[in-house]
mmCIF file of C-alpha atoms and ligand atoms in Angstrom:
data_model
loop_
_atom_site.group_PDB
_atom_site.id
_atom_site.type_symbol
_atom_site.label_atom_id
_atom_site.label_comp_id
_atom_site.label_asym_id
_atom_site.label_seq_id
_atom_site.Cartn_x
_atom_site.Cartn_y
_atom_site.Cartn_z
ATOM 1 C CA MET A 1 0.141 -0.160 0.028
ATOM 2 C CA SER A 2 1.382 3.309 -0.468
ATOM 3 C CA ALA A 3 1.911 5.984 1.908
ATOM 4 C CA GLU A 4 -0.720 8.117 -0.186
ATOM 5 C CA THR A 5 -3.472 5.086 0.444
ATOM 6 C CA PHE A 6 -2.741 4.991 3.863
ATOM 7 C CA LEU A 7 -3.012 8.754 4.791
ATOM 8 C CA ALA A 8 -6.482 9.012 2.868
ATOM 9 C CA GLU A 9 -7.812 6.000 3.867
ATOM 10 C CA TYR A 10 -6.674 4.982 7.377
ATOM 11 C CA TRP A 11 -4.663 7.616 9.377
ATOM 12 C CA GLN A 12 -6.992 8.735 12.014
ATOM 13 C CA LYS A 13 -9.622 6.651 10.622
ATOM 14 C CA LYS A 14 -9.695 3.135 10.473
ATOM 15 C CA PRO A 15 -7.842 0.340 11.968
ATOM 16 C CA LEU A 16 -5.386 -1.539 9.553
ATOM 17 C CA LEU A 17 -3.507 -5.009 9.754
ATOM 18 C CA ILE A 18 -0.224 -5.066 7.926
ATOM 19 C CA LYS A 19 1.161 -8.572 7.295
ATOM 20 C CA ALA A 20 5.209 -8.966 7.330
ATOM 21 C CA ALA A 21 5.237 -4.935 7.730
ATOM 22 C CA PHE A 22 8.951 -5.661 8.667
ATOM 23 C CA PRO A 23 9.494 -9.268 7.029
ATOM 24 C CA ASP A 24 12.495 -11.141 9.025
ATOM 25 C CA PHE A 25 12.330 -8.650 11.928
ATOM 26 C CA LYS A 26 14.906 -9.350 14.100
ATOM 27 C CA THR A 27 14.186 -7.551 17.896
ATOM 28 C CA PRO A 28 17.009 -5.124 18.582
ATOM 29 C CA LEU A 29 16.281 -5.337 22.155
ATOM 30 C CA CYS A 30 16.342 -8.915 24.485
ATOM 31 C CA VAL A 31 14.200 -9.686 27.472
ATOM 32 C CA ASP A 32 17.163 -9.053 29.807
ATOM 33 C CA GLU A 33 17.995 -5.251 28.483
ATOM 34 C CA ILE A 34 14.544 -4.556 28.614
ATOM 35 C CA ALA A 35 14.809 -5.763 32.317
ATOM 36 C CA GLY A 36 17.957 -3.977 33.061
ATOM 37 C CA MET A 37 15.985 -0.426 31.581
ATOM 38 C CA ALA A 38 13.075 -1.343 34.162
ATOM 39 C CA CYS A 39 15.723 -1.060 37.383
ATOM 40 C CA GLU A 40 17.612 2.248 35.887
ATOM 41 C CA GLU A 41 16.629 5.823 37.346
ATOM 42 C CA GLY A 42 15.602 8.120 34.350
ATOM 43 C CA ILE A 43 13.826 5.697 32.405
ATOM 44 C CA GLU A 44 10.046 5.435 32.365
ATOM 45 C CA SER A 45 9.341 1.743 33.257
ATOM 46 C CA ARG A 46 5.420 0.404 34.447
ATOM 47 C CA LEU A 47 4.630 -3.164 35.753
ATOM 48 C CA ILE A 48 1.100 -4.463 35.083
ATOM 49 C CA LEU A 49 0.272 -7.448 37.144
ATOM 50 C CA GLU A 50 -3.425 -8.805 35.906
ATOM 51 C CA ARG A 51 -3.748 -11.516 39.020
ATOM 52 C CA ASP A 52 -0.621 -11.354 41.566
ATOM 53 C CA GLY A 53 -0.779 -7.724 42.716
ATOM 54 C CA ASP A 54 -2.964 -6.374 45.591
ATOM 55 C CA THR A 55 -5.644 -5.536 43.363
ATOM 56 C CA LYS A 56 -6.455 -6.977 40.099
ATOM 57 C CA TRP A 57 -4.807 -4.966 37.639
ATOM 58 C CA GLN A 58 -1.852 -3.531 39.706
ATOM 59 C CA LEU A 59 -0.121 -1.105 38.052
ATOM 60 C CA ASN A 60 3.674 -0.483 39.796
ATOM 61 C CA HIS A 61 5.825 2.105 38.504
ATOM 62 C CA GLY A 62 9.719 1.776 38.222
ATOM 63 C CA PRO A 63 12.601 1.935 38.540
ATOM 64 C CA PHE A 64 12.423 -1.633 39.670
ATOM 65 C CA ASP A 65 14.999 -3.514 41.994
ATOM 66 C CA GLN A 66 16.533 -6.760 39.689
ATOM 67 C CA SER A 67 14.753 -9.036 42.675
ATOM 68 C CA ILE A 68 12.092 -8.399 41.587
ATOM 69 C CA PHE A 69 12.116 -10.211 38.671
ATOM 70 C CA ALA A 70 13.192 -13.465 40.146
ATOM 71 C CA GLU A 71 9.467 -12.942 41.813
ATOM 72 C CA LEU A 72 7.257 -12.569 39.168
ATOM 73 C CA PRO A 73 4.363 -15.013 38.437
ATOM 74 C CA GLN A 74 4.899 -17.138 35.211
ATOM 75 C CA SER A 75 2.056 -15.458 33.128
ATOM 76 C CA HIS A 76 -0.382 -12.407 33.619
ATOM 77 C CA TRP A 77 1.977 -9.372 33.560
ATOM 78 C CA THR A 78 3.465 -7.078 30.909
ATOM 79 C CA LEU A 79 6.456 -4.707 31.409
ATOM 80 C CA LEU A 80 6.611 -1.728 29.776
ATOM 81 C CA ILE A 81 9.633 0.800 28.839
ATOM 82 C CA GLN A 82 8.536 4.408 27.564
ATOM 83 C CA GLU A 83 10.656 6.096 24.803
ATOM 84 C CA VAL A 84 13.160 3.228 23.857
ATOM 85 C CA HIS A 85 14.014 4.778 20.631
ATOM 86 C CA LYS A 86 16.041 7.120 22.991
ATOM 87 C CA TYR A 87 18.762 4.560 24.255
ATOM 88 C CA VAL A 88 18.507 2.190 21.498
ATOM 89 C CA PRO A 89 19.854 3.799 18.014
ATOM 90 C CA GLU A 90 18.614 0.746 15.969
ATOM 91 C CA LEU A 91 15.079 1.765 16.951
ATOM 92 C CA ALA A 92 15.556 5.392 16.420
ATOM 93 C CA GLN A 93 16.177 4.041 12.699
ATOM 94 C CA LEU A 94 13.001 2.055 13.052
ATOM 95 C CA LEU A 95 11.360 5.572 13.292
ATOM 96 C CA GLU A 96 12.595 6.241 9.730
ATOM 97 C CA SER A 97 10.118 3.890 8.382
ATOM 98 C CA PHE A 98 7.514 6.095 9.282
ATOM 99 C CA ARG A 99 8.431 9.086 7.067
ATOM 100 C CA PHE A 100 4.810 9.185 5.926
ATOM 101 C CA ILE A 101 4.201 11.003 9.080
ATOM 102 C CA PRO A 102 5.540 14.402 10.402
ATOM 103 C CA ASN A 103 8.769 14.070 12.885
ATOM 104 C CA TRP A 104 6.713 16.467 15.138
ATOM 105 C CA ARG A 105 4.008 13.915 15.251
ATOM 106 C CA ILE A 106 5.673 11.022 16.656
ATOM 107 C CA ASP A 107 6.338 10.687 20.119
ATOM 108 C CA ASP A 108 7.917 7.834 20.874
ATOM 109 C CA ILE A 109 8.744 4.028 20.792
ATOM 110 C CA MET A 110 7.522 1.942 23.835
ATOM 111 C CA VAL A 111 8.469 -1.772 24.121
ATOM 112 C CA SER A 112 6.265 -4.502 26.370
ATOM 113 C CA TYR A 113 7.249 -7.604 27.642
ATOM 114 C CA SER A 114 5.069 -10.109 28.421
ATOM 115 C CA PRO A 115 5.480 -13.888 29.322
ATOM 116 C CA VAL A 116 2.511 -16.222 28.297
ATOM 117 C CA ASP A 117 -1.088 -14.077 29.087
ATOM 118 C CA GLY A 118 0.029 -11.341 29.773
ATOM 119 C CA SER A 119 -1.888 -8.185 28.894
ATOM 120 C CA VAL A 120 -2.382 -4.746 29.802
ATOM 121 C CA GLY A 121 -6.088 -5.275 29.798
ATOM 122 C CA PRO A 122 -8.627 -3.736 27.361
ATOM 123 C CA HIS A 123 -8.583 0.022 26.924
ATOM 124 C CA VAL A 124 -8.403 3.029 24.399
ATOM 125 C CA ASP A 125 -5.830 5.607 23.816
ATOM 126 C CA GLN A 126 -6.016 9.062 22.722
ATOM 127 C CA TYR A 127 -3.098 8.544 20.648
ATOM 128 C CA ASP A 128 -2.494 6.838 17.203
ATOM 129 C CA VAL A 129 -0.537 3.889 17.397
ATOM 130 C CA PHE A 130 1.460 1.197 15.215
ATOM 131 C CA LEU A 131 1.928 -1.969 17.033
ATOM 132 C CA LEU A 132 4.594 -4.098 15.842
ATOM 133 C CA GLN A 133 5.295 -7.416 16.988
ATOM 134 C CA GLY A 134 8.631 -7.763 17.926
ATOM 135 C CA LEU A 135 9.237 -11.482 19.513
ATOM 136 C CA GLY A 136 6.798 -14.060 19.475
ATOM 137 C CA ARG A 137 3.108 -13.513 19.147
ATOM 138 C CA LYS A 138 0.312 -11.847 20.634
ATOM 139 C CA ARG A 139 -3.450 -12.295 19.981
ATOM 140 C CA TRP A 140 -5.224 -8.588 19.225
ATOM 141 C CA GLN A 141 -9.067 -7.891 19.849
ATOM 142 C CA ILE A 142 -10.269 -4.923 19.037
ATOM 143 C CA SER A 143 -13.677 -2.829 18.998
ATOM 144 C CA THR A 144 -14.232 0.652 17.101
ATOM 145 C CA ALA A 145 -17.659 1.114 19.822
ATOM 146 C CA GLU A 146 -17.913 4.447 22.183
ATOM 147 C CA VAL A 147 -16.734 4.012 25.269
ATOM 148 C CA CYS A 148 -18.551 5.339 28.311
ATOM 149 C CA ASP A 149 -16.967 5.873 31.958
ATOM 150 C CA GLY A 150 -19.096 3.271 33.498
ATOM 151 C CA ASP A 151 -17.306 0.553 31.425
ATOM 152 C CA LEU A 152 -14.184 1.219 33.404
ATOM 153 C CA ILE A 153 -13.259 -1.037 36.033
ATOM 154 C CA SER A 154 -13.108 1.498 38.983
ATOM 155 C CA GLY A 155 -10.611 1.460 41.956
ATOM 156 C CA ILE A 156 -7.539 0.785 40.328
ATOM 157 C CA ASP A 157 -4.779 3.408 38.384
ATOM 158 C CA LEU A 158 -5.273 2.298 35.260
ATOM 159 C CA GLN A 159 -8.066 2.933 32.583
ATOM 160 C CA ILE A 160 -9.179 -0.546 31.913
ATOM 161 C CA LEU A 161 -12.753 -1.814 30.549
ATOM 162 C CA SER A 162 -14.743 -4.255 32.368
ATOM 163 C CA HIS A 163 -16.176 -5.788 29.406
ATOM 164 C CA PHE A 164 -16.108 -5.304 25.446
ATOM 165 C CA GLU A 165 -17.248 -7.242 22.334
ATOM 166 C CA ALA A 166 -14.398 -7.712 19.974
ATOM 167 C CA GLU A 167 -15.370 -6.971 16.292
ATOM 168 C CA GLN A 168 -12.125 -8.322 14.992
ATOM 169 C CA ASN A 169 -9.462 -10.821 16.336
ATOM 170 C CA TRP A 170 -5.743 -10.999 14.942
ATOM 171 C CA GLU A 171 -2.559 -13.011 15.928
ATOM 172 C CA LEU A 172 -0.029 -10.874 15.078
ATOM 173 C CA GLU A 173 3.835 -12.681 14.486
ATOM 174 C CA GLU A 174 7.145 -11.257 14.634
ATOM 175 C CA GLY A 175 7.148 -8.433 11.620
ATOM 176 C CA ASP A 176 3.595 -8.144 11.746
ATOM 177 C CA MET A 177 2.059 -4.681 12.535
ATOM 178 C CA LEU A 178 -1.082 -3.262 13.503
ATOM 179 C CA TYR A 179 -2.180 0.282 12.977
ATOM 180 C CA LEU A 180 -4.850 1.827 15.461
ATOM 181 C CA PRO A 181 -6.209 5.386 15.371
ATOM 182 C CA PRO A 182 -7.429 7.040 18.556
ATOM 183 C CA GLY A 183 -10.219 6.064 20.324
ATOM 184 C CA VAL A 184 -10.287 2.016 19.037
ATOM 185 C CA ILE A 185 -10.626 -0.187 21.898
ATOM 186 C CA HIS A 186 -7.817 -2.943 21.948
ATOM 187 C CA HIS A 187 -6.781 -5.725 23.951
ATOM 188 C CA GLY A 188 -3.521 -7.778 22.853
ATOM 189 C CA VAL A 189 -2.632 -10.994 24.709
ATOM 190 C CA ALA A 190 0.844 -12.699 24.648
ATOM 191 C CA LEU A 191 0.307 -15.947 22.973
ATOM 192 C CA GLY A 192 3.679 -16.816 24.570
ATOM 193 C CA GLU A 193 6.815 -14.828 25.687
ATOM 194 C CA SER A 194 6.294 -11.861 23.995
ATOM 195 C CA LEU A 195 7.789 -8.250 22.545
ATOM 196 C CA THR A 196 5.581 -5.611 20.818
ATOM 197 C CA TYR A 197 6.869 -2.328 20.108
ATOM 198 C CA SER A 198 4.461 0.595 20.065
ATOM 199 C CA VAL A 199 5.078 3.549 17.768
ATOM 200 C CA GLY A 200 3.096 6.251 19.540
ATOM 201 C CA PHE A 201 2.395 9.654 18.173
ATOM 202 C CA ARG A 202 1.186 12.908 20.249
ATOM 203 C CA ALA A 203 -1.594 15.186 19.283
ATOM 204 C CA PRO A 204 -1.411 18.326 21.708
ATOM 205 C CA ALA A 205 -4.689 18.519 23.578
ATOM 206 C CA GLU A 206 -6.180 21.974 22.128
ATOM 207 C CA PHE A 207 -6.922 23.276 25.040
ATOM 208 C CA ASP A 208 -2.900 22.776 26.079
ATOM 209 C CA LEU A 209 -1.941 24.338 22.760
ATOM 210 C CA MET A 210 -4.289 27.605 23.555
ATOM 211 C CA THR A 211 -2.759 28.147 27.080
ATOM 212 C CA SER A 212 0.402 27.705 25.829
ATOM 213 C CA PHE A 213 0.588 30.203 23.035
ATOM 214 C CA ILE A 214 -0.940 32.569 25.352
ATOM 215 C CA ASP A 215 1.855 32.455 27.975
ATOM 216 C CA TYR A 216 4.455 32.526 25.031
ATOM 217 C CA LEU A 217 2.553 36.149 23.707
ATOM 218 C CA ALA A 218 2.762 36.777 27.607
ATOM 219 C CA GLU A 219 6.318 35.816 28.086
ATOM 220 C CA GLU A 220 7.314 37.798 24.263
ATOM 221 C CA SER A 221 5.238 40.922 25.898
ATOM 222 C CA LEU A 222 3.302 40.420 22.951
ATOM 223 C CA ALA A 223 -0.421 40.681 24.477
ATOM 224 C CA VAL A 224 0.235 44.642 25.751
ATOM 225 C CA LYS A 225 -3.098 45.957 25.247
ATOM 226 C CA HIS A 226 -5.503 46.563 28.178
ATOM 227 C CA TYR A 227 -9.253 46.415 28.104
ATOM 228 C CA ARG A 228 -10.823 49.580 27.155
ATOM 229 C CA ASP A 229 -14.770 51.095 27.197
ATOM 230 C CA PRO A 230 -14.654 54.484 25.843
ATOM 231 C CA ASP A 231 -18.346 54.175 25.220
ATOM 232 C CA LEU A 232 -19.422 53.467 28.552
ATOM 233 C CA SER A 233 -22.894 54.230 29.517
ATOM 234 C CA LEU A 234 -24.459 54.647 32.683
ATOM 235 C CA GLN A 235 -25.730 51.240 34.373
ATOM 236 C CA GLN A 236 -28.462 51.014 36.611
ATOM 237 C CA HIS A 237 -26.843 48.710 39.070
ATOM 238 C CA PRO A 238 -23.155 49.820 39.262
ATOM 239 C CA GLY A 239 -22.716 46.084 41.047
ATOM 240 C CA GLU A 240 -23.555 44.367 37.736
ATOM 241 C CA ILE A 241 -20.972 43.170 34.825
ATOM 242 C CA SER A 242 -22.927 44.105 31.838
ATOM 243 C CA ALA A 243 -23.701 42.277 28.732
ATOM 244 C CA ALA A 244 -21.851 45.084 27.120
ATOM 245 C CA SER A 245 -18.903 44.505 29.394
ATOM 246 C CA LEU A 246 -18.940 40.409 28.427
ATOM 247 C CA GLN A 247 -19.200 41.467 24.751
ATOM 248 C CA ARG A 248 -16.071 43.151 25.018
ATOM 249 C CA VAL A 249 -14.209 40.505 26.679
ATOM 250 C CA ARG A 250 -15.498 38.254 24.297
ATOM 251 C CA GLU A 251 -14.319 40.467 21.379
ATOM 252 C CA ILE A 252 -11.017 40.313 23.322
ATOM 253 C CA ILE A 253 -10.928 36.600 23.201
ATOM 254 C CA ASN A 254 -12.051 36.384 19.809
ATOM 255 C CA SER A 255 -9.273 38.858 18.574
ATOM 256 C CA MET A 256 -6.452 36.674 20.229
ATOM 257 C CA PRO A 257 -3.520 38.172 18.143
ATOM 258 C CA VAL A 258 -2.100 35.325 16.244
ATOM 259 C CA ASN A 259 0.044 36.631 13.773
ATOM 260 C CA ASP A 260 1.957 33.782 11.283
ATOM 261 C CA ASP A 261 5.512 34.736 12.637
ATOM 262 C CA ASP A 262 4.344 34.555 16.108
ATOM 263 C CA LEU A 263 2.668 30.944 15.669
ATOM 264 C CA ALA A 264 5.459 29.791 13.804
ATOM 265 C CA CYS A 265 8.234 30.579 16.350
ATOM 266 C CA TRP A 266 6.047 29.532 19.411
ATOM 267 C CA PHE A 267 4.695 26.208 17.807
ATOM 268 C CA GLY A 268 8.408 25.068 16.090
ATOM 269 C CA GLN A 269 9.994 25.658 19.810
ATOM 270 C CA VAL A 270 7.034 24.231 21.816
ATOM 271 C CA VAL A 271 6.882 20.631 19.801
ATOM 272 C CA THR A 272 10.966 20.380 19.478
ATOM 273 C CA GLU A 273 11.418 21.193 23.197
ATOM 274 C CA SER A 274 12.902 18.121 25.280
ATOM 275 C CA LYS A 275 11.582 16.701 28.346
ATOM 276 C CA SER A 276 12.813 17.900 31.449
ATOM 277 C CA GLY A 277 15.568 15.883 32.216
ATOM 278 C CA ASP A 278 16.763 15.188 28.537
ATOM 279 C CA ARG A 279 18.913 18.211 27.892
ATOM 280 C CA VAL A 280 21.868 17.241 25.972
ATOM 281 C CA GLU A 281 25.468 17.702 27.502
ATOM 282 C CA SER A 282 28.020 20.001 25.227
ATOM 283 C CA ASN A 283 30.585 18.158 23.526
ATOM 284 C CA SER A 284 33.277 17.882 26.270
ATOM 285 C CA LYS A 285 35.634 17.450 22.897
ATOM 286 C CA ALA A 286 34.495 20.329 20.746
ATOM 287 C CA LEU A 287 35.941 20.439 16.943
ATOM 288 C CA SER A 288 36.843 23.521 14.964
ATOM 289 C CA VAL A 289 34.888 23.527 11.347
ATOM 290 C CA ASP A 290 37.805 21.961 9.971
ATOM 291 C CA ALA A 291 38.404 18.857 12.065
ATOM 292 C CA PHE A 292 34.519 18.366 12.130
ATOM 293 C CA VAL A 293 34.314 18.372 8.306
ATOM 294 C CA GLU A 294 37.493 16.166 8.125
ATOM 295 C CA ARG A 295 35.959 13.589 10.130
ATOM 296 C CA PHE A 296 32.727 13.175 8.380
ATOM 297 C CA GLN A 297 34.432 13.646 4.899
ATOM 298 C CA GLN A 298 36.508 10.677 5.813
ATOM 299 C CA GLY A 299 33.230 8.903 6.136
ATOM 300 C CA GLU A 300 32.104 8.873 9.662
ATOM 301 C CA THR A 301 28.148 8.810 10.100
ATOM 302 C CA LEU A 302 26.691 11.762 12.043
ATOM 303 C CA PHE A 303 23.761 11.054 14.123
ATOM 304 C CA ARG A 304 21.015 12.844 15.664
ATOM 305 C CA CYS A 305 20.990 12.641 19.465
ATOM 306 C CA GLU A 306 17.552 11.396 20.000
ATOM 307 C CA LEU A 307 17.462 13.666 23.683
ATOM 308 C CA SER A 308 17.163 16.867 20.898
ATOM 309 C CA ARG A 309 14.041 17.202 18.573
ATOM 310 C CA PHE A 310 14.901 18.427 15.328
ATOM 311 C CA ALA A 311 11.923 20.797 13.278
ATOM 312 C CA CYS A 312 12.075 23.479 10.626
ATOM 313 C CA ILE A 313 9.594 25.843 8.682
ATOM 314 C CA ALA A 314 10.453 27.270 5.549
ATOM 315 C CA GLN A 315 9.563 31.003 4.665
ATOM 316 C CA ASP A 316 10.098 32.736 2.222
ATOM 317 C CA SER A 317 12.653 35.098 3.388
ATOM 318 C CA ALA A 318 13.858 32.850 6.180
ATOM 319 C CA THR A 319 14.273 29.217 7.253
ATOM 320 C CA LEU A 320 13.490 28.610 10.838
ATOM 321 C CA LEU A 321 15.450 25.690 12.464
ATOM 322 C CA PHE A 322 14.273 24.575 15.911
ATOM 323 C CA VAL A 323 16.378 21.756 17.905
ATOM 324 C CA ALA A 324 15.434 20.764 21.576
ATOM 325 C CA GLY A 325 13.329 23.630 21.964
ATOM 326 C CA THR A 326 15.669 27.127 20.703
ATOM 327 C CA LEU A 327 15.131 28.744 17.411
ATOM 328 C CA THR A 328 17.766 29.502 15.058
ATOM 329 C CA THR A 329 16.729 32.066 12.528
ATOM 330 C CA LEU A 330 18.755 31.404 9.196
ATOM 331 C CA SER A 331 18.795 32.802 5.803
ATOM 332 C CA SER A 332 16.500 31.158 2.952
ATOM 333 C CA LYS A 333 19.436 30.022 1.145
ATOM 334 C CA MET A 334 20.138 27.542 4.040
ATOM 335 C CA LYS A 335 17.105 25.903 3.154
ATOM 336 C CA ALA A 336 18.124 22.086 1.413
ATOM 337 C CA ALA A 337 20.728 22.149 4.455
ATOM 338 C CA VAL A 338 17.851 22.479 7.178
ATOM 339 C CA TYR A 339 15.466 20.450 5.302
ATOM 340 C CA LEU A 340 18.087 17.448 5.270
ATOM 341 C CA LEU A 341 19.046 18.144 8.874
ATOM 342 C CA CYS A 342 15.460 17.811 10.256
ATOM 343 C CA ASP A 343 14.084 14.856 7.542
ATOM 344 C CA GLN A 344 16.981 12.537 8.558
ATOM 345 C CA ARG A 345 18.329 11.036 11.440
ATOM 346 C CA MET A 346 21.475 9.853 10.233
ATOM 347 C CA HIS A 347 23.479 11.774 7.826
ATOM 348 C CA LEU A 348 26.514 10.853 5.520
ATOM 349 C CA ALA A 349 28.862 12.991 3.996
ATOM 350 C CA THR A 350 27.819 11.749 0.306
ATOM 351 C CA GLU A 351 24.625 13.277 1.114
ATOM 352 C CA TRP A 352 25.773 16.329 1.779
ATOM 353 C CA ALA A 353 28.727 16.948 -0.598
ATOM 354 C CA ALA A 354 27.276 19.831 -2.421
ATOM 355 C CA LEU A 355 26.102 21.291 0.763
ATOM 356 C CA LEU A 356 28.961 21.224 2.578
ATOM 357 C CA GLU A 357 30.575 23.671 0.171
ATOM 358 C CA THR A 358 28.481 26.672 1.540
ATOM 359 C CA PRO A 359 30.293 27.653 4.834
ATOM 360 C CA ASP A 360 27.573 28.519 6.657
ATOM 361 C CA ASN A 361 25.905 24.863 6.493
ATOM 362 C CA VAL A 362 28.813 23.258 8.000
ATOM 363 C CA ALA A 363 29.400 25.723 10.322
ATOM 364 C CA LEU A 364 25.599 24.954 11.610
ATOM 365 C CA LEU A 365 26.425 21.330 11.514
ATOM 366 C CA CYS A 366 29.604 21.887 13.389
ATOM 367 C CA ARG A 367 27.827 23.911 15.988
ATOM 368 C CA LEU A 368 25.330 21.449 16.609
ATOM 369 C CA TYR A 369 27.818 18.780 17.087
ATOM 370 C CA ASN A 370 29.931 21.038 19.382
ATOM 371 C CA GLU A 371 26.464 21.420 21.221
ATOM 372 C CA GLY A 372 25.574 17.646 21.704
ATOM 373 C CA HIS A 373 22.782 17.682 19.448
ATOM 374 C CA LEU A 374 24.718 15.652 16.987
ATOM 375 C CA TYR A 375 27.576 13.164 17.410
ATOM 376 C CA PHE A 376 29.588 10.655 15.298
ATOM 377 C CA ASP A 377 29.478 6.952 15.344
ATOM 378 C CA ASN A 378 32.884 6.703 16.788
ATOM 379 C CA ASP A 379 32.546 8.823 19.633
HETATM 380 C C1 SIN B 1 0.874 -3.727 24.549
HETATM 381 O O1 SIN B 1 1.971 -3.749 23.878
HETATM 382 O O2 SIN B 1 0.629 -4.942 24.670
HETATM 383 C C2 SIN B 1 -0.096 -2.745 24.726
HETATM 384 C C3 SIN B 1 0.778 -1.646 23.770
HETATM 385 C C4 SIN B 1 -1.213 -0.480 23.834
HETATM 386 O O3 SIN B 1 -1.756 -1.133 24.312
HETATM 387 O O4 SIN B 1 -0.878 0.220 23.578
HETATM 388 CO CO1 CO B 2 -3.077 1.064 23.825
#
């Protein structure tokens, strides 16, 4: 299926099972590595016990002590690790297969490990997800029915449905992938030892976008006008907030100053902002521009540090580059270099050959390298 067909017929619309989406897929992570990550401070991990906790469907947050793995039951639990693409370069590269969706919409890759019958329970997510079976088999049941609050199991920390009627049933094998738009009920149960990679997307809440934009206007001192009422008329009750005042307030809200430049600068910055704790460190071995180019041209591969998000906006008069929430306004002549930088996670000097003839492009790459947003595979 072409990417165009997928976008037109399935994206945000209906589920799609893609058999052998990644033929011969070999999981880059093994179970021991996943257990190791669950014990690390700074990595978000969760353990869901369907039966053997204090309540049914008990949720525990990591980091965990190594000793818990020896005590876990034989079945009916799932270990989830968030953002594994940040720690495993092969998984960051897997995201290249999802280039048909803009980078800024991609959130993370999560991995789930379950022994036989392990599950996180039937639930819905507010985000699109591609569920790639990485090891073993999993049975997925889905339903497009509406979910009501009363359908959720009460008294637990998870939003799990007490019942649902499956409309479709699939058994996914290694390399198979299931796409689900937001709001589709899904229930995956491991048919043996199983690893699933979830490529998850981000869709900011509209309310959060509005408050964030208003905060930006306030911080940039762009919202400076004050309420005015030169046509104030005498009112019978001074204690009353009049309909005319409310109307004026409505007009202020409706006329929020949204100009194209502010919108672009604010949005690029918020969607590339790093999560707290994800700041990259400046390279302790900073390179001169010449030394940098020499290493690049000698064949070293340059990678994006996955703690830093990259995005750009090409305008007629300038190219806006956003890296980890910071805007750099560049000349429109640098558009091709900035596109390449933001489109790809991995860079070879051969693809940059013509672009490296422009000193500004080289200086940009070298600066981002020295700031820690890019690294060479040999670093
Ligand atoms: C799983 O991997 O079993 C859970 C992923 C999900 O439901 O989003
Ligand atoms: Co889900």
